[in-house]
Coordinates of C-alpha atoms in Angstrom, one line a residue:
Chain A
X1 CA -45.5 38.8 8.0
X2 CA -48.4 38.9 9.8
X3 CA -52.1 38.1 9.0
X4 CA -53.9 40.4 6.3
X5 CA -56.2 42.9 7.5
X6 CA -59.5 41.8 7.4
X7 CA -61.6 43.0 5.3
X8 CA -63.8 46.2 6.3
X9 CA -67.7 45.5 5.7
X10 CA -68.5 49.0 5.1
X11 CA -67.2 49.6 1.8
X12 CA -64.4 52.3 3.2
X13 CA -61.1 52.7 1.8
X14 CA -58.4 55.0 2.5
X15 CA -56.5 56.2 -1.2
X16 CA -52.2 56.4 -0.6
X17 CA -50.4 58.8 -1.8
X18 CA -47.2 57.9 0.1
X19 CA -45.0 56.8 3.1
X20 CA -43.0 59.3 4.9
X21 CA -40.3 59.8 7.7
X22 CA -42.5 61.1 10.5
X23 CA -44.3 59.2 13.4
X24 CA -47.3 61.5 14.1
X25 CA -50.4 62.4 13.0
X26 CA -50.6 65.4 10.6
X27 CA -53.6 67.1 8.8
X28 CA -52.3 68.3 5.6
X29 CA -55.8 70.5 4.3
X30 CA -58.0 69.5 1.8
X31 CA -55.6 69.4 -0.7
X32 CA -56.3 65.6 -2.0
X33 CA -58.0 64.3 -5.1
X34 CA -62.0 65.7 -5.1
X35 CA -60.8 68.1 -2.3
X36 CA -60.6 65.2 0.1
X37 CA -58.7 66.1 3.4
X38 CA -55.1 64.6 3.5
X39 CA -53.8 63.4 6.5
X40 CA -51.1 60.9 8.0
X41 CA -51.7 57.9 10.0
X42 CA -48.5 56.8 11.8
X43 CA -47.1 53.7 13.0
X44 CA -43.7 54.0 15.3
X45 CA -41.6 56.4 13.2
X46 CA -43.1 56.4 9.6
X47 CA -46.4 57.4 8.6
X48 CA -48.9 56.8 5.4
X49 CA -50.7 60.1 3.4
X50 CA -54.1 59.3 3.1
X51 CA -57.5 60.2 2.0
X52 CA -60.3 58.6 3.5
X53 CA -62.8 57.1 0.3
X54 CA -65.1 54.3 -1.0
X55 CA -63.7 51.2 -1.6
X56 CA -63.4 51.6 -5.0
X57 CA -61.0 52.7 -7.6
X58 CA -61.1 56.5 -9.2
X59 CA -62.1 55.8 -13.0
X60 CA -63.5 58.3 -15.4
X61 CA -63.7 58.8 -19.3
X62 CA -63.0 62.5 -18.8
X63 CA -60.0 63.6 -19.9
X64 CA -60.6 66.8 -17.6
X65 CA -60.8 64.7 -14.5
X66 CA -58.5 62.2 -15.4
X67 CA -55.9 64.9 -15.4
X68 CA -57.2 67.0 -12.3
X69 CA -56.3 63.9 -10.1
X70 CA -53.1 62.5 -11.6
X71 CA -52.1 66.2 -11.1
X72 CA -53.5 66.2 -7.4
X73 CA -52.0 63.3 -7.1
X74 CA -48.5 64.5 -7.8
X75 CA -49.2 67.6 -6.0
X76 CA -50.1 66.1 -2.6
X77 CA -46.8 64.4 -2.7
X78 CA -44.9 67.4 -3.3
X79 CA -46.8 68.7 -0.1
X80 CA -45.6 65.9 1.6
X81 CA -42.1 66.3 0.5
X82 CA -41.8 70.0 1.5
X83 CA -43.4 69.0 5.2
X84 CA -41.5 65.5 6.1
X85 CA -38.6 65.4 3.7
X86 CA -38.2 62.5 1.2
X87 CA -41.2 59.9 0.9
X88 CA -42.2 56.7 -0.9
X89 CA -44.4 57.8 -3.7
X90 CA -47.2 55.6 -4.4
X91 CA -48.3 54.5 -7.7
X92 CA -51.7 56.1 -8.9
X93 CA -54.6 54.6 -7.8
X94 CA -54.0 52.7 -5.0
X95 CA -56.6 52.5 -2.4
X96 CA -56.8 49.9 0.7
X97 CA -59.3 48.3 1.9
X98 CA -60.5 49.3 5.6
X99 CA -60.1 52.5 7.8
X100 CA -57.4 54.2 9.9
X101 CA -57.1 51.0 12.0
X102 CA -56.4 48.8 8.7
X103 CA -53.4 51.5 8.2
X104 CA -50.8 50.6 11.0
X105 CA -51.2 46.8 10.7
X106 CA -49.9 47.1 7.3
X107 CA -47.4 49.5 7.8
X108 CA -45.9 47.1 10.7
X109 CA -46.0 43.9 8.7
X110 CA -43.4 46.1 6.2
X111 CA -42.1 47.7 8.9
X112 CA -38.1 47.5 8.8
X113 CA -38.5 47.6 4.8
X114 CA -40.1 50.4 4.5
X115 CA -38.1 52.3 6.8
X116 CA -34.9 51.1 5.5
X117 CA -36.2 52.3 2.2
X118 CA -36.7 56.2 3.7
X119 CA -33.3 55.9 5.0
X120 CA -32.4 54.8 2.1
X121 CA -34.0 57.9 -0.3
X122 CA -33.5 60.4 2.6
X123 CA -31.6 63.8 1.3
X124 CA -32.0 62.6 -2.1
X125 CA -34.5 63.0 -5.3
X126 CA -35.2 61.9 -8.5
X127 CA -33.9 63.5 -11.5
X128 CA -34.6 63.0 -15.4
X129 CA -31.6 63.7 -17.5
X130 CA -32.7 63.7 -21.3
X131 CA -30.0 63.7 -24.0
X132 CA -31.1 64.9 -27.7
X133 CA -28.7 65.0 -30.5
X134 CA -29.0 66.8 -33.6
X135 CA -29.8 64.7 -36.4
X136 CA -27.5 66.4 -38.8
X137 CA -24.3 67.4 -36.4
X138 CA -24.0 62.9 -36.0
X139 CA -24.5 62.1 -39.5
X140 CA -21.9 64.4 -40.3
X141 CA -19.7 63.6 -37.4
X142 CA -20.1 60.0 -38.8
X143 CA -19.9 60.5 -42.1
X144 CA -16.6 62.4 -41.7
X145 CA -15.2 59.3 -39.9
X146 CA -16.4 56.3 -41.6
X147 CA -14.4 55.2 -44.6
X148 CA -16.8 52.6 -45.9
X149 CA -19.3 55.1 -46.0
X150 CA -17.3 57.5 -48.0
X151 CA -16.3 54.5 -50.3
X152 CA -20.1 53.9 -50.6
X153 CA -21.1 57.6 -51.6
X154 CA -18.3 57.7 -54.2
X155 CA -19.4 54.7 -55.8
X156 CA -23.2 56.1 -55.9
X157 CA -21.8 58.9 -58.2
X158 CA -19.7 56.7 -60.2
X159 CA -21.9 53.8 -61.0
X160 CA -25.1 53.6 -63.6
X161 CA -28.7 54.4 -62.8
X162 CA -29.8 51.2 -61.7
X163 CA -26.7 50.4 -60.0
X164 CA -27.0 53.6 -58.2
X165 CA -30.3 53.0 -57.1
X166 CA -29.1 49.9 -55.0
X167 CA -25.7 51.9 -53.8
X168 CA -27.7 54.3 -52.3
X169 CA -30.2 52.1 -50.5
X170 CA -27.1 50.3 -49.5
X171 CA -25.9 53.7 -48.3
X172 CA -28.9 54.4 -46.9
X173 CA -28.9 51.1 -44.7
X174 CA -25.1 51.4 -43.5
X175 CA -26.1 55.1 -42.2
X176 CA -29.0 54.1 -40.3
X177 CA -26.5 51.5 -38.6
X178 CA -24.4 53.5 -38.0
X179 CA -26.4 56.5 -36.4
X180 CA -27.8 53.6 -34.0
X181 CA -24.0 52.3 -33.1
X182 CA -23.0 56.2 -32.7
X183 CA -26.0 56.6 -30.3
X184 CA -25.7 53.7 -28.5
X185 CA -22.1 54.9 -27.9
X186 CA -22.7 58.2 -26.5
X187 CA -25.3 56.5 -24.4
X188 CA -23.0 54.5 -23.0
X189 CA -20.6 57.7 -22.3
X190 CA -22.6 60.1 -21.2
X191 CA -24.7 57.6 -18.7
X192 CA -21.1 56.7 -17.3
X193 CA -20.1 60.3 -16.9
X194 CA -23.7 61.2 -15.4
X195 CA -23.4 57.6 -13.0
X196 CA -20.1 58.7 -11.5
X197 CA -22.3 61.8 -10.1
X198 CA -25.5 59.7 -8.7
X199 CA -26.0 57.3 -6.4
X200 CA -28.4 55.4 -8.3
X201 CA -29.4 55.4 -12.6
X202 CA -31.3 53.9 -14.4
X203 CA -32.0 53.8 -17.9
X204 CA -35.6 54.1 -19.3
X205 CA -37.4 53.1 -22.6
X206 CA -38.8 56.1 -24.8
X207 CA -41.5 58.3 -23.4
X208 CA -44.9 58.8 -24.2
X209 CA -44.7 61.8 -25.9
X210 CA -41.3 64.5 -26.2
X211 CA -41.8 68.2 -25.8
X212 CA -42.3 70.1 -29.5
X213 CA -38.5 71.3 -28.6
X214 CA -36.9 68.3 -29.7
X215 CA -39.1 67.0 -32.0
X216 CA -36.4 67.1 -34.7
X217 CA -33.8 65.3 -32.5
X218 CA -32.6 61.9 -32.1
X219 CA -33.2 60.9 -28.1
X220 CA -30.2 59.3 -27.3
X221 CA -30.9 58.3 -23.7
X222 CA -33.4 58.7 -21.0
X223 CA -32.2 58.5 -17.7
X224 CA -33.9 58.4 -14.1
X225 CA -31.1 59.2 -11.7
X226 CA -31.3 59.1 -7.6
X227 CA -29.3 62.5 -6.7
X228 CA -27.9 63.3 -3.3
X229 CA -28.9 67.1 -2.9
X230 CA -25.3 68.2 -2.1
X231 CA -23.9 66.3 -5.4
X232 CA -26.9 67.9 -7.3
X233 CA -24.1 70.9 -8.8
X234 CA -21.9 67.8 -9.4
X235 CA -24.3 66.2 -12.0
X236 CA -25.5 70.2 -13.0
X237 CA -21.8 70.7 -14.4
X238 CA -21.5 67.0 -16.3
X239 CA -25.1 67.9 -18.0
X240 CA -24.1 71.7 -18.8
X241 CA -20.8 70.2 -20.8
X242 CA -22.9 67.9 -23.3
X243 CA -25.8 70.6 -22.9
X244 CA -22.7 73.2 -24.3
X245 CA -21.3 70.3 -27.1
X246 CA -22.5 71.3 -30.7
X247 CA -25.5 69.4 -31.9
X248 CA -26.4 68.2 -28.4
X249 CA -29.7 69.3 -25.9
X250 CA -30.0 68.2 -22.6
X251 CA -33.5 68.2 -20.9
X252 CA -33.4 68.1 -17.2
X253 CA -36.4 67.4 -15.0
X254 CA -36.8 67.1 -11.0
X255 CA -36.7 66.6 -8.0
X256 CA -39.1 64.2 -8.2
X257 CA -40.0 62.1 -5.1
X258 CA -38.1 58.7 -5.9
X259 CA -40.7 56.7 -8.1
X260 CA -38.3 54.6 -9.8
X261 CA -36.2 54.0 -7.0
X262 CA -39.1 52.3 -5.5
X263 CA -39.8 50.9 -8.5
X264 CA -43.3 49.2 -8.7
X265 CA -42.2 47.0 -4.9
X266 CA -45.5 45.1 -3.0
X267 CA -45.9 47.2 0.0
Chain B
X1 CA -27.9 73.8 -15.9
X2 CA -30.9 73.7 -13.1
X3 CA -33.7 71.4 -13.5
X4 CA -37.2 72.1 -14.8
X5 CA -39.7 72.2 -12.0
X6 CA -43.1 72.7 -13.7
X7 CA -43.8 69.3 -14.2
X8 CA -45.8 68.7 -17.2
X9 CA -48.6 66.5 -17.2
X10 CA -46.9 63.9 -19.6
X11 CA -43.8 63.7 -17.6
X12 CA -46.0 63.2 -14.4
X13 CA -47.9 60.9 -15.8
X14 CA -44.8 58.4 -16.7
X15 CA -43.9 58.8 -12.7
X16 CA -46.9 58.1 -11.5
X17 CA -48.7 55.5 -13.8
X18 CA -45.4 53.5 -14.1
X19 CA -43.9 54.0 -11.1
X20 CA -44.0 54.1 -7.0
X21 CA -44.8 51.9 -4.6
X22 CA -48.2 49.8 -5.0
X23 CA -50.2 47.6 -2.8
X24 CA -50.2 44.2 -2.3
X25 CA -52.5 42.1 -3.6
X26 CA -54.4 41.3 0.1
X27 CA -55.1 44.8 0.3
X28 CA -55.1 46.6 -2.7
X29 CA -58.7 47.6 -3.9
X30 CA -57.8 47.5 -7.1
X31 CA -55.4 49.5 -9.5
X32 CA -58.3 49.2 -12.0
X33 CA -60.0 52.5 -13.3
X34 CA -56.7 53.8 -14.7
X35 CA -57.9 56.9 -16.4
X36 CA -58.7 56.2 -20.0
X37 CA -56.9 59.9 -22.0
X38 CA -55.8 59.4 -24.6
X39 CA -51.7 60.0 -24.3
X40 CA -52.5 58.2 -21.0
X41 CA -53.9 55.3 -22.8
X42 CA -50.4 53.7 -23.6
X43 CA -49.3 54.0 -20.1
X44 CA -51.9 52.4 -18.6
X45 CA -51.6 49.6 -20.4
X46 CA -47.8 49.4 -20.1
X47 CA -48.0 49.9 -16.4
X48 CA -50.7 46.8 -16.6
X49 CA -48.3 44.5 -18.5
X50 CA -45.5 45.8 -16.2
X51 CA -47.6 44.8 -12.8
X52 CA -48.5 41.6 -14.6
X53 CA -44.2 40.9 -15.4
X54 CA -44.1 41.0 -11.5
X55 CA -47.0 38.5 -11.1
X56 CA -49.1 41.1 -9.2
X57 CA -52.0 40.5 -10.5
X58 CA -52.4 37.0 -9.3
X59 CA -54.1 37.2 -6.2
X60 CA -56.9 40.2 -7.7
X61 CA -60.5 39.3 -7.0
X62 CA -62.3 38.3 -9.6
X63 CA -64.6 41.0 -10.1
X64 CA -61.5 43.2 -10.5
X65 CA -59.6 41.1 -13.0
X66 CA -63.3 40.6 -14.7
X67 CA -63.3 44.3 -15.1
X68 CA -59.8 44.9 -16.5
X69 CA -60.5 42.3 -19.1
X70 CA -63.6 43.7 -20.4
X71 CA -62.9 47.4 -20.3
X72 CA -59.3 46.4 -22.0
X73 CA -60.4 44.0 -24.1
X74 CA -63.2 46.4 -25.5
X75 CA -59.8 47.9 -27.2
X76 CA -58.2 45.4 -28.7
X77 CA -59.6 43.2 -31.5
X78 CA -58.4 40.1 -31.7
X79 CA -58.5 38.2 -35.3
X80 CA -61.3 35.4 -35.0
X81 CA -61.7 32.9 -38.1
X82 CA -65.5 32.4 -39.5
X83 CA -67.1 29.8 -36.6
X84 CA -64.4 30.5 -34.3
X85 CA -65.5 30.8 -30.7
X86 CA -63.5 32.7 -27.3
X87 CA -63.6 30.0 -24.7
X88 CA -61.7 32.0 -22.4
X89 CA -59.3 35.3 -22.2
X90 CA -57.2 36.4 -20.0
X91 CA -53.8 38.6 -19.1
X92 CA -50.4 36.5 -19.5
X93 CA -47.3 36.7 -21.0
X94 CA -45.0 34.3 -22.5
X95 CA -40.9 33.8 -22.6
X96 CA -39.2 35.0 -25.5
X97 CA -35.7 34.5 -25.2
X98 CA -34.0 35.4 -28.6
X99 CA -30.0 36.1 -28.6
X100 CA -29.1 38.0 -25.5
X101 CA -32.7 39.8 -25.2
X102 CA -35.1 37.6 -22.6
X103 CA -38.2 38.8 -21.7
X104 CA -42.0 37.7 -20.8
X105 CA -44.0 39.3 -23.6
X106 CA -47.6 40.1 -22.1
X107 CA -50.6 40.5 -23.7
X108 CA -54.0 39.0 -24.0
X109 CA -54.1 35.0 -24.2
X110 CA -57.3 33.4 -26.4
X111 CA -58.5 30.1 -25.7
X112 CA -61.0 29.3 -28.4
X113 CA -62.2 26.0 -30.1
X114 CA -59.5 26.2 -32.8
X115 CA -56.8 27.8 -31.3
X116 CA -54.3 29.2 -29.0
X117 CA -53.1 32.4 -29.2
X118 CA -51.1 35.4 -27.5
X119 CA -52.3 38.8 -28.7
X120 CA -50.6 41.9 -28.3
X121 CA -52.9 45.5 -28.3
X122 CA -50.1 48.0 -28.4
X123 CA -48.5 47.2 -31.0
X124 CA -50.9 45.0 -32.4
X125 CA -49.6 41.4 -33.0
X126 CA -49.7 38.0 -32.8
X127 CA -46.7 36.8 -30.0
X128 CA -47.8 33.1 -30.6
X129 CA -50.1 31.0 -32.0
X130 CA -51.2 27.7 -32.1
X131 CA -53.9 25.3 -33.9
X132 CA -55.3 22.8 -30.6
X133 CA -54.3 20.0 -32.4
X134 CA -50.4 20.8 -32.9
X135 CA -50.7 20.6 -29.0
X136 CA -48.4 17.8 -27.9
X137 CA -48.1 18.3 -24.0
X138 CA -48.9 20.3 -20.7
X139 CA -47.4 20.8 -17.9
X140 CA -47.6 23.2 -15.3
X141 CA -44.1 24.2 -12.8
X142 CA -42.9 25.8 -10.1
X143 CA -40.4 29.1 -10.5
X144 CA -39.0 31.1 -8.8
X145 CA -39.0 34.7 -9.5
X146 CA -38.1 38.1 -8.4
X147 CA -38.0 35.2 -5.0
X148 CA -41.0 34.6 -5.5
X149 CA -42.5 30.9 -6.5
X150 CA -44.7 31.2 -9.3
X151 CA -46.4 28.6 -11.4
X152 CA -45.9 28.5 -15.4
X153 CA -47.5 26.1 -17.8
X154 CA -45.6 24.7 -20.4
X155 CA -46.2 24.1 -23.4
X156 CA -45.3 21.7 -26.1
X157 CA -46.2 22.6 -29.6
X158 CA -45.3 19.9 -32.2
X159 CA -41.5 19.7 -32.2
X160 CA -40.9 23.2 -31.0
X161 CA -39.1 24.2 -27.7
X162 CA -41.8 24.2 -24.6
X163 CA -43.4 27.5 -24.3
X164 CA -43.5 28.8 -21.1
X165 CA -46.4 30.9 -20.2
X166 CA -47.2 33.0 -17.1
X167 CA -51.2 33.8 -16.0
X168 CA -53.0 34.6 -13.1
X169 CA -55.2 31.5 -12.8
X170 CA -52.9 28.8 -13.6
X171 CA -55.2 26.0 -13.0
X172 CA -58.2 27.2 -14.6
X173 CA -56.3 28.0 -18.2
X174 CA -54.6 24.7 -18.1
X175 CA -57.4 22.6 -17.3
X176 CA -59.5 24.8 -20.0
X177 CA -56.4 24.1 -22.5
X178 CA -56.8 20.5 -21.7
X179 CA -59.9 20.4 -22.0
X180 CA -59.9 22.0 -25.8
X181 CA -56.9 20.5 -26.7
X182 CA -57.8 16.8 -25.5
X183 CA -54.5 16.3 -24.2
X184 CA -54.1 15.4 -20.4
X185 CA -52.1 17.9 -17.8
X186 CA -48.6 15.6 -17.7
X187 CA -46.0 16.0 -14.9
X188 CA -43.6 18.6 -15.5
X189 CA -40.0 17.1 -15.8
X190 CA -37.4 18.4 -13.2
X191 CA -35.4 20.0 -16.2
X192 CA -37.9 22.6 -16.9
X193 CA -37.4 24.4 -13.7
X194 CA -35.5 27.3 -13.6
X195 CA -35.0 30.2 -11.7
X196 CA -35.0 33.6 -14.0

């Protein structure tokens, strides 16, 4: 790797919103964050989006702004996507230190990685595949199957008050158990039918906050999946079947550029 | 089934706050000024511990790190006993290894005149705790991670296994522990290193 960039003395920065496929320079409009004009600066065969900008970080208490830029953010991508094809997303927020010069030195010193990486992601996006199940469809699916469950229920109604009282907490216990083994094992079958369809999955924690829709659901899996755009019908089939299956909801969300197949690397 | 394109702003916000590419430390400004709304709020802070898991905050200038652990310590509220004083606070995380689950739990470490502690904002919790004089040894070592070397102090706490703790100025909290603590920085023995 070669020597860090020096650092710029007059404060100026230029904000990333991604790495593309394309070795020329390219105005894009002022289409940035604060209506900043968004341009490429190349080096060899790949290029950077940027923004020219203060040396400083975007911060604000307003939840207005704060949702103007992410948005921008995620829009000037998208540009970029429709003009060069697949790009590196970057992370909100980061801004480098220096001017257009500072730019190519960088991009050199990563050089073969970050191509490789577009290679890598070229013809493909990111897609979301949700899976919700109904509540009440698993516990009676479970409930129909589990014999010590049954047994549990019938000696609720048989036994005395107080003795009931602990059956049914019992009862209650043994069906929470059991919901989470049932979901973990659909998890695991419907991530290995949607895998056989992707070239890349990966399974993510709960999100932040799930559309009013499936409020009432149980979220079985959340899965970030890197799609070639001719299997995309493939994966569109697999999700229709559980979408079709009684008690089951699929939510479906893309192309995305590939953020988690990029996942958080040093540039 | 076809794919929703309008991309609401909470499922953009779990790309784009968690996600992508980001700079490295030499050049990065900062990643600091993370917008504070409120369903964002959670994000930002995960993305934060996340970036920390990878050890990228290590080489942040000072002013930025300064900043980060005033405008996120505003929001937590760490317990503090009557006469208890901060001597220093910072990011870091800690190994938790229990069954087949391993992680580094990250959250805020306190340094005060009593004790050591690891304090969690979101949930709120106490990852570990411990009283300066049930300090038996400290040691800092080399790992390697992600293939990266990284430092991590360890520490002994009575009889318990070593805690192993990850933070961005490993010689300053050490020394600072030391210091507290009265105990001297030891030599780490070859057995502690590992390679996660």
């Amino acid at each position: 790797m070669t020597d860090a960039p020096s650092i710029h003395e007059n404060g100026e920065g230029r904000y990333c919103y991604s790495i593309v496929l394309h070795g020329a320079s390219v105005d894009l409009g002022n289409i940035g964050i604060d209506d900043n004009n968004v341009y490429t600066v190349p080096c060899r065969e790949i290029a950077a989006v940027v923004h020219s900008c203060n040396a400083q970080p975007y911060v604000t208490e307003d939840n207005d702004t704060a949702k103007e830029w992410i948005l921008t953010h995620n829009y000037v991508i998208d540009q970029a996507t429709k003009q060069f094809g697949t790009v590196l997303p970057f992370s909100f927020n980061c801004i480098i230190r220096g001017d257009d010069d500072t730019i190519p030195e960088w991009l050199s010193a990563d050089y073969d990685g970050l191509r490789a990486e577009l290679e890598k992601v070229k013809d493909k996006a990111e897609y979301v595949v949700q899976i919700f199940a109904d509540q009440v469809v698993l516990l009676e699916t479970i409930a129909k199957n589990d014999e010590g469950l049954k047994r549990t229920q019938r000696d609720i109604r048989t036994a005395s008050k107080g003795a009931a009282y602990l059956r049914q907490k019992q009862f209650e216990h043994k069906v929470k158990d059991a919901v989470l083994i049932a979901v973990t094992h659909l998890a695991k079958e419907f991530g290995s039918r949607i895998q056989a369809n992707v070239d890349e999955m990966k399974a993510e924690k709960t999100p932040s906050q799930i559309p009013d829709k499936y409020k009432d659901m149980k979220l079985v899996v959340t899965l970030s999946c890197l799609v070639q755009d001719e299997k995309l019908e493939d994966l569109s089939e697999v999700l229709d079947e559980i979408n079709n299956r009684k008690g089951f909801a699929v939510r479906f969300t893309g192309p995305w550029a590939p953020f988690s197949f990029v996942q958080l690397q040093e540039v | 089934m076809k794919p929703e394109t309008e991309n609401g702003l909470v499922d953009v916000l779990d790309r784009l706050v968690n996600k992508g590419l980001i700079l490295n430390a030499d050049l990065i400004i900062s990643v600091a000024g993370i917008p504070l709304i409120g369903i964002n709020l959670k994000a930002a802070l995960a993305s934060i511990e996340t970036m920390l898991d990878y050890g990228m905050m290590e080489a942040w200038d000072v002013k930025t790190r300064e900043w980060y652990t005033n405008e996120l310590a505003k929001k937590t509220c760490a317990p503090l006993f009557e006469n208890e004083e901060i001597l220093l606070r910072t990011f870091g995380s800690l190994y938790y290894s229990q069954g087949i689950i391993t992680t580094w739990r990250t959250g805020f470490w306190y340094l005060t005149n009593k004790r050591l502690f690891l304090w969690s904002k979101e949930p709120t919790q106490m990852f570990f705790e411990t009283y300066l004089d049930q300090i038996e040894s400290l040691s800092i070592s080399a790992e390697t991670y992600l293939s990266k070397e990284r430092q991590v102090v360890n520490l002994q706490v009575n009889c318990d296994k070593v805690a192993r703790i990850r933070v961005s100025e490993v010689a300053a909290f050490t020394e600072a522990i030391a210091k507290a603590s009265g105990k001297k920085i030891c030599e780490a023995s070859s057995s502690l290193l590992v390679t996660t």
